[in-house]
Amino acid sequence: MNITTLGASGITCESVGLGTWAMGGWMWGGGDDAAAIDAIRASVDAGVRLIDTAPAYGLGHAESLVGTALKGRRHDAIIATKCGLVWHTRQGAHFFDEDGKPVHRFLGRESIFHEVEQSLARLQADYIDLYITHWQDSTTPVAETMDALLTLKRQGKIRAIGVSNVSADTLAEYLQHGQVDAIQERYSLIDRDLESSLLPLCRDHGVASLGYSSLALGLLAGPIDPARQFTGDDQRAGNPRFSAANRLRLQTFFQDLEPVRQRIGCSLAQLMIAWTTRPGGVTLALCGARTPEQARQNAGAASISLDADAIAAINTAAECHLSALD
């Protein structure tokens, strides 16, 4: 598998990680806990060690599933989780309501100390490998937030520091106050703003880049039946990218890539994931899975290195068919 390093932390892992947002159930039409636990274990068994989660994924539910899945094998995995979306306090700015609870963006020092203990308990762990500010908080100075994270690192409760959903200016401010090992941002074949906004700064400062939604909420995982219905609180139900017309465009896009897929000997989803970690892309691709089969398929992408011809073919097909998705 292709191996990468999380910034200056010295933590090494495969170029594909498992994302657990959908496992929390919220905004994904519910979930199957037993299948989620099996998917986490299958991912680790397949060689993918970085498991990304967050308290906001089901108000702690996804973290608890990770803790259950990794019980007895904590050292087989690299756990990334987050802070800054809180429901234990009304401090900061209101962001959204989840299951009737108001969730606020808040990265105050004492709140971070509270959050890390809650996460450690749910994860059944005594340390977190990568601790990430989930969303940024305009009410708290970056210096205060970074001081709290550096304190947790000195205490051995976290090994590395990350930031997510951040602007280039705010990342630069974090870097003024200490080492940032990784960013985590949305990145896929149809979400490429990162290439001009944050990736150059990351390269200059030795910061790893973790791309989430590598398959664009499943849109790039392979052809989706235009008649398929997304129900309940599944966020894709109201997402214009998942319109019937766009799903038809995607079918043509994937047809154009069939010769590339066959030559490389991989699935379409693996092809899309491997594209995100090509030279010039992100350091690591985070891919959601809710079943063992999905987890194993995503893990296979970490063994794929695309040649220049494959990358060019993917880019050409995207320009031809995907530019109208938004």
Coordinates of C-alpha atoms in Angstrom, one line a residue:
M1 CA 0.0 0.0 0.0
N2 CA 1.0 3.6 -0.6
I3 CA 2.2 5.0 2.8
T4 CA 2.3 8.6 3.9
T5 CA 3.3 10.7 7.0
L6 CA 1.1 13.1 8.9
G7 CA 3.1 16.2 8.7
A8 CA 6.0 16.5 11.2
S9 CA 4.3 14.1 13.7
G10 CA 6.1 11.0 12.5
I11 CA 2.8 9.1 12.3
T12 CA 2.7 7.0 9.2
C13 CA -0.3 5.5 7.6
E14 CA -1.8 4.3 4.3
S15 CA -2.9 6.9 1.7
V16 CA -6.6 5.9 2.3
G17 CA -8.5 6.3 5.6
L18 CA -11.9 5.3 6.8
G19 CA -14.5 8.1 7.5
T20 CA -17.3 7.4 9.9
W21 CA -19.7 10.3 9.5
A22 CA -22.4 8.1 7.9
M23 CA -22.0 5.5 10.6
G24 CA -23.3 8.1 13.1
G25 CA -26.6 8.0 11.2
W26 CA -27.4 11.7 11.3
M27 CA -28.0 13.2 7.8
W28 CA -27.6 9.7 6.3
G29 CA -31.0 8.2 6.8
G30 CA -30.0 6.3 9.9
G31 CA -27.5 3.5 10.3
D32 CA -26.8 -0.2 11.1
D33 CA -24.5 -0.4 14.1
A34 CA -23.5 -4.0 13.7
A35 CA -22.6 -3.4 10.0
A36 CA -20.7 -0.3 10.9
I37 CA -18.6 -2.1 13.5
D38 CA -17.8 -4.9 11.1
A39 CA -16.9 -2.2 8.5
I40 CA -14.4 -0.6 10.8
R41 CA -12.8 -4.0 11.6
A42 CA -12.8 -5.0 7.9
S43 CA -11.0 -1.7 7.1
V44 CA -8.2 -2.3 9.6
D45 CA -7.9 -6.0 8.5
A46 CA -7.5 -4.8 4.9
G47 CA -4.6 -2.6 5.9
V48 CA -6.3 0.8 6.4
R49 CA -5.4 2.0 9.8
L50 CA -6.5 5.7 10.0
I51 CA -10.1 5.9 11.3
D52 CA -11.6 9.3 11.2
T53 CA -14.5 10.2 13.4
A54 CA -16.0 13.1 15.4
P55 CA -18.3 13.8 18.3
A56 CA -20.8 15.5 16.0
Y57 CA -21.3 12.3 14.0
G58 CA -24.5 11.3 15.8
L59 CA -23.7 13.2 19.0
G60 CA -21.0 10.8 20.0
H61 CA -22.5 7.7 18.4
A62 CA -19.8 7.3 15.7
E63 CA -17.0 7.6 18.3
S64 CA -18.6 4.9 20.4
L65 CA -18.8 2.6 17.5
V66 CA -15.1 3.1 16.8
G67 CA -14.3 2.4 20.4
T68 CA -16.3 -0.8 20.3
A69 CA -14.8 -1.9 17.0
L70 CA -11.3 -1.3 18.2
K71 CA -11.6 -2.8 21.7
G72 CA -8.6 -5.1 22.2
R73 CA -6.8 -3.8 19.1
R74 CA -6.4 -0.1 19.7
H75 CA -2.8 -0.2 18.6
D76 CA -3.8 -1.6 15.2
A77 CA -5.4 1.8 14.3
I78 CA -4.6 5.5 14.1
I79 CA -7.6 7.4 15.5
A80 CA -8.4 10.9 14.3
T81 CA -11.2 12.7 16.0
K82 CA -12.3 16.3 16.4
C83 CA -13.3 19.1 18.8
G84 CA -15.2 22.4 18.4
L85 CA -18.8 21.4 17.7
V86 CA -20.3 21.3 21.1
W87 CA -23.7 20.8 22.8
H88 CA -22.5 20.9 26.4
T89 CA -22.4 24.7 26.3
R90 CA -24.1 27.6 24.5
Q91 CA -20.8 29.5 24.1
G92 CA -19.6 30.3 20.6
A93 CA -21.9 30.6 17.6
H94 CA -24.9 28.4 17.0
F95 CA -24.3 26.2 14.0
F96 CA -27.1 23.7 13.7
D97 CA -29.5 21.5 15.7
E98 CA -28.9 17.7 15.9
D99 CA -31.6 15.5 17.4
G100 CA -33.1 18.5 19.1
K101 CA -29.8 19.7 20.6
P102 CA -28.3 23.1 19.6
V103 CA -24.7 22.5 18.4
H104 CA -22.3 25.5 18.6
R105 CA -18.9 26.2 17.1
F106 CA -16.7 26.8 20.1
L107 CA -13.0 26.2 20.6
G108 CA -12.4 27.7 24.0
R109 CA -9.6 26.2 26.1
E110 CA -11.7 24.7 28.9
S111 CA -14.2 23.4 26.4
I112 CA -11.5 21.5 24.5
F113 CA -10.3 19.9 27.7
H114 CA -13.9 18.8 28.4
E115 CA -14.3 17.5 24.9
V116 CA -11.1 15.4 24.8
E117 CA -12.1 13.6 28.0
Q118 CA -15.5 12.8 26.5
S119 CA -14.0 11.5 23.3
L120 CA -11.4 9.4 25.1
A121 CA -14.2 7.7 27.1
R122 CA -16.3 7.0 24.0
L123 CA -13.3 5.7 22.1
Q124 CA -12.2 3.5 25.1
A125 CA -8.7 5.0 24.5
D126 CA -6.1 6.8 26.6
Y127 CA -4.8 8.9 23.7
I128 CA -5.9 10.2 20.4
D129 CA -3.5 10.1 17.4
L130 CA -4.7 13.2 15.5
Y131 CA -7.0 15.8 17.2
I132 CA -8.6 18.2 14.8
T133 CA -10.6 21.4 15.2
H134 CA -13.7 20.5 13.3
W135 CA -15.0 23.9 12.3
Q136 CA -13.5 27.2 13.2
D137 CA -14.8 29.5 15.9
S138 CA -14.7 33.3 15.4
T139 CA -15.4 34.0 19.1
T140 CA -12.2 32.4 20.4
P141 CA -8.6 33.6 19.5
V142 CA -6.6 31.0 17.6
A143 CA -3.8 31.5 20.1
E144 CA -6.1 30.2 22.9
T145 CA -7.2 27.2 20.9
M146 CA -3.7 26.3 19.8
D147 CA -2.4 26.7 23.4
A148 CA -5.0 24.1 24.6
L149 CA -4.1 21.7 21.8
L150 CA -0.3 22.0 22.6
T151 CA -1.1 21.4 26.3
L152 CA -2.9 18.2 25.4
K153 CA 0.0 17.1 23.3
R154 CA 2.4 17.7 26.2
Q155 CA 0.2 15.7 28.4
G156 CA 0.2 12.8 26.0
K157 CA -3.5 12.8 25.4
I158 CA -3.0 13.6 21.7
R159 CA -0.1 12.9 19.4
A160 CA -0.7 15.4 16.5
I161 CA -2.7 18.5 15.8
G162 CA -5.0 19.1 12.8
V163 CA -7.5 21.8 11.6
S164 CA -10.5 21.4 9.4
N165 CA -12.8 23.7 7.3
V166 CA -10.2 26.4 7.6
S167 CA -9.2 29.4 5.4
A168 CA -5.6 29.9 4.3
D169 CA -5.3 33.0 6.6
T170 CA -6.6 31.1 9.6
L171 CA -4.2 28.1 8.9
A172 CA -1.3 30.6 8.7
E173 CA -2.4 32.0 12.1
Y174 CA -2.4 28.5 13.6
L175 CA 1.1 28.0 12.2
Q176 CA 2.3 31.1 14.0
H177 CA 1.5 29.5 17.3
G178 CA 2.8 26.0 16.8
Q179 CA 3.1 22.9 14.7
V180 CA 0.0 21.9 12.7
D181 CA 0.4 18.4 11.3
A182 CA -2.6 18.1 9.1
I183 CA -5.6 19.8 7.5
Q184 CA -8.8 18.1 6.7
E185 CA -10.9 19.6 3.8
R186 CA -13.4 18.5 1.2
Y187 CA -11.7 17.3 -1.9
S188 CA -12.7 15.2 -4.9
L189 CA -12.7 15.3 -8.6
I190 CA -15.7 17.8 -8.5
D191 CA -14.4 19.8 -5.4
R192 CA -10.9 21.1 -6.3
D193 CA -10.7 24.5 -4.7
L194 CA -8.2 23.1 -2.2
E195 CA -5.5 22.9 -4.9
S196 CA -5.2 26.7 -5.2
S197 CA -6.2 27.8 -1.7
L198 CA -4.6 25.6 1.0
L199 CA -2.4 22.9 -0.6
P200 CA 0.5 25.4 -1.5
L201 CA 0.6 26.6 2.1
C202 CA 0.6 23.0 3.3
R203 CA 3.5 22.1 1.1
D204 CA 5.5 25.1 2.3
H205 CA 5.0 24.2 5.9
G206 CA 5.1 20.4 5.8
V207 CA 1.4 20.0 6.7
A208 CA -0.3 16.8 5.5
S209 CA -3.7 17.2 3.7
L210 CA -6.6 14.8 4.4
G211 CA -9.4 15.0 1.8
Y212 CA -12.9 14.2 3.0
S213 CA -15.8 13.3 0.7
S214 CA -13.4 11.8 -1.7
L215 CA -16.3 10.2 -3.4
A216 CA -18.5 13.3 -3.2
L217 CA -21.1 11.7 -0.8
G218 CA -21.1 8.6 -3.0
L219 CA -21.8 10.4 -6.3
L220 CA -18.4 9.3 -7.6
A221 CA -18.6 5.7 -6.3
G222 CA -20.1 4.5 -9.6
P223 CA -23.3 4.8 -11.6
I224 CA -26.4 5.6 -9.4
D225 CA -29.8 4.6 -10.8
P226 CA -31.6 7.9 -11.7
A227 CA -34.8 6.4 -10.1
R228 CA -33.2 5.8 -6.7
Q229 CA -34.9 7.7 -3.9
F230 CA -33.0 9.1 -0.9
T231 CA -35.3 9.2 2.2
G232 CA -35.5 10.4 5.8
D233 CA -32.8 12.9 6.8
D234 CA -30.4 11.7 4.1
Q235 CA -28.7 14.9 3.0
R236 CA -28.6 13.7 -0.6
A237 CA -32.4 13.9 -0.9
G238 CA -32.2 17.7 -1.4
N239 CA -28.7 17.9 -2.9
P240 CA -29.0 19.2 -6.5
R241 CA -25.9 17.2 -7.5
F242 CA -27.9 14.0 -7.0
S243 CA -30.7 15.1 -9.5
A244 CA -31.8 12.5 -12.0
A245 CA -30.2 14.6 -14.8
N246 CA -26.8 14.6 -13.0
R247 CA -27.0 10.9 -12.4
L248 CA -27.4 10.4 -16.1
R249 CA -24.4 12.6 -16.8
L250 CA -22.4 10.5 -14.3
Q251 CA -23.4 7.3 -16.2
T252 CA -21.8 8.8 -19.4
F253 CA -18.7 9.9 -17.5
F254 CA -18.2 6.4 -16.0
Q255 CA -18.7 4.9 -19.5
D256 CA -15.8 7.0 -20.8
L257 CA -13.6 5.8 -18.0
E258 CA -14.3 2.1 -18.5
P259 CA -11.2 1.5 -20.6
V260 CA -9.0 3.1 -17.9
R261 CA -10.7 1.1 -15.2
Q262 CA -10.2 -2.1 -17.1
R263 CA -6.5 -1.4 -17.9
I264 CA -5.7 -0.6 -14.3
G265 CA -7.9 -3.5 -13.0
C266 CA -9.8 -1.7 -10.3
S267 CA -13.3 -0.5 -9.5
L268 CA -14.6 2.9 -10.5
A269 CA -14.7 4.0 -6.9
Q270 CA -11.1 3.0 -6.4
L271 CA -10.2 4.9 -9.6
M272 CA -11.8 8.1 -8.1
I273 CA -10.1 7.7 -4.8
A274 CA -6.7 7.1 -6.3
W275 CA -7.1 10.2 -8.4
T276 CA -7.4 12.3 -5.2
T277 CA -4.0 11.1 -3.9
R278 CA -2.1 11.6 -7.2
P279 CA 0.9 13.9 -7.3
G280 CA -0.6 17.4 -6.8
G281 CA -3.6 16.0 -4.9
V282 CA -4.1 15.4 -1.1
T283 CA -1.8 13.3 1.1
L284 CA -4.6 11.0 2.2
A285 CA -8.2 10.3 1.1
L286 CA -10.9 9.7 3.6
C287 CA -13.6 7.4 2.4
G288 CA -16.9 6.6 4.1
A289 CA -18.2 3.1 4.4
R290 CA -21.1 1.5 6.2
T291 CA -20.5 -2.2 5.2
P292 CA -17.4 -4.4 5.3
E293 CA -17.6 -4.8 1.5
Q294 CA -17.4 -1.0 1.0
A295 CA -14.6 -0.7 3.5
R296 CA -12.5 -3.4 1.7
Q297 CA -13.1 -1.9 -1.7
N298 CA -12.0 1.6 -0.5
A299 CA -8.9 0.0 1.1
G300 CA -7.9 -1.4 -2.2
A301 CA -7.4 2.2 -3.6
A302 CA -4.4 2.6 -1.4
S303 CA -2.5 0.1 -3.6
I304 CA -3.2 2.0 -6.8
S305 CA -0.8 4.6 -8.3
L306 CA -2.2 6.2 -11.5
D307 CA 0.1 6.9 -14.4
A308 CA 0.0 10.1 -16.4
D309 CA -2.2 8.7 -19.1
A310 CA -4.9 7.6 -16.6
I311 CA -4.8 11.0 -14.8
A312 CA -5.2 12.8 -18.1
A313 CA -8.1 10.6 -19.2
I314 CA -9.9 11.2 -15.9
N315 CA -9.4 14.9 -16.1
T316 CA -10.6 15.0 -19.7
A317 CA -13.7 13.0 -19.0
A318 CA -14.5 15.3 -16.0
E319 CA -14.1 18.4 -18.0
C320 CA -16.5 17.0 -20.6
H321 CA -19.2 15.6 -18.4
L322 CA -18.9 17.0 -14.8
S323 CA -18.5 20.7 -15.3
A324 CA -22.3 21.2 -15.2
L325 CA -22.9 19.3 -12.0
D326 CA -23.0 22.4 -9.8

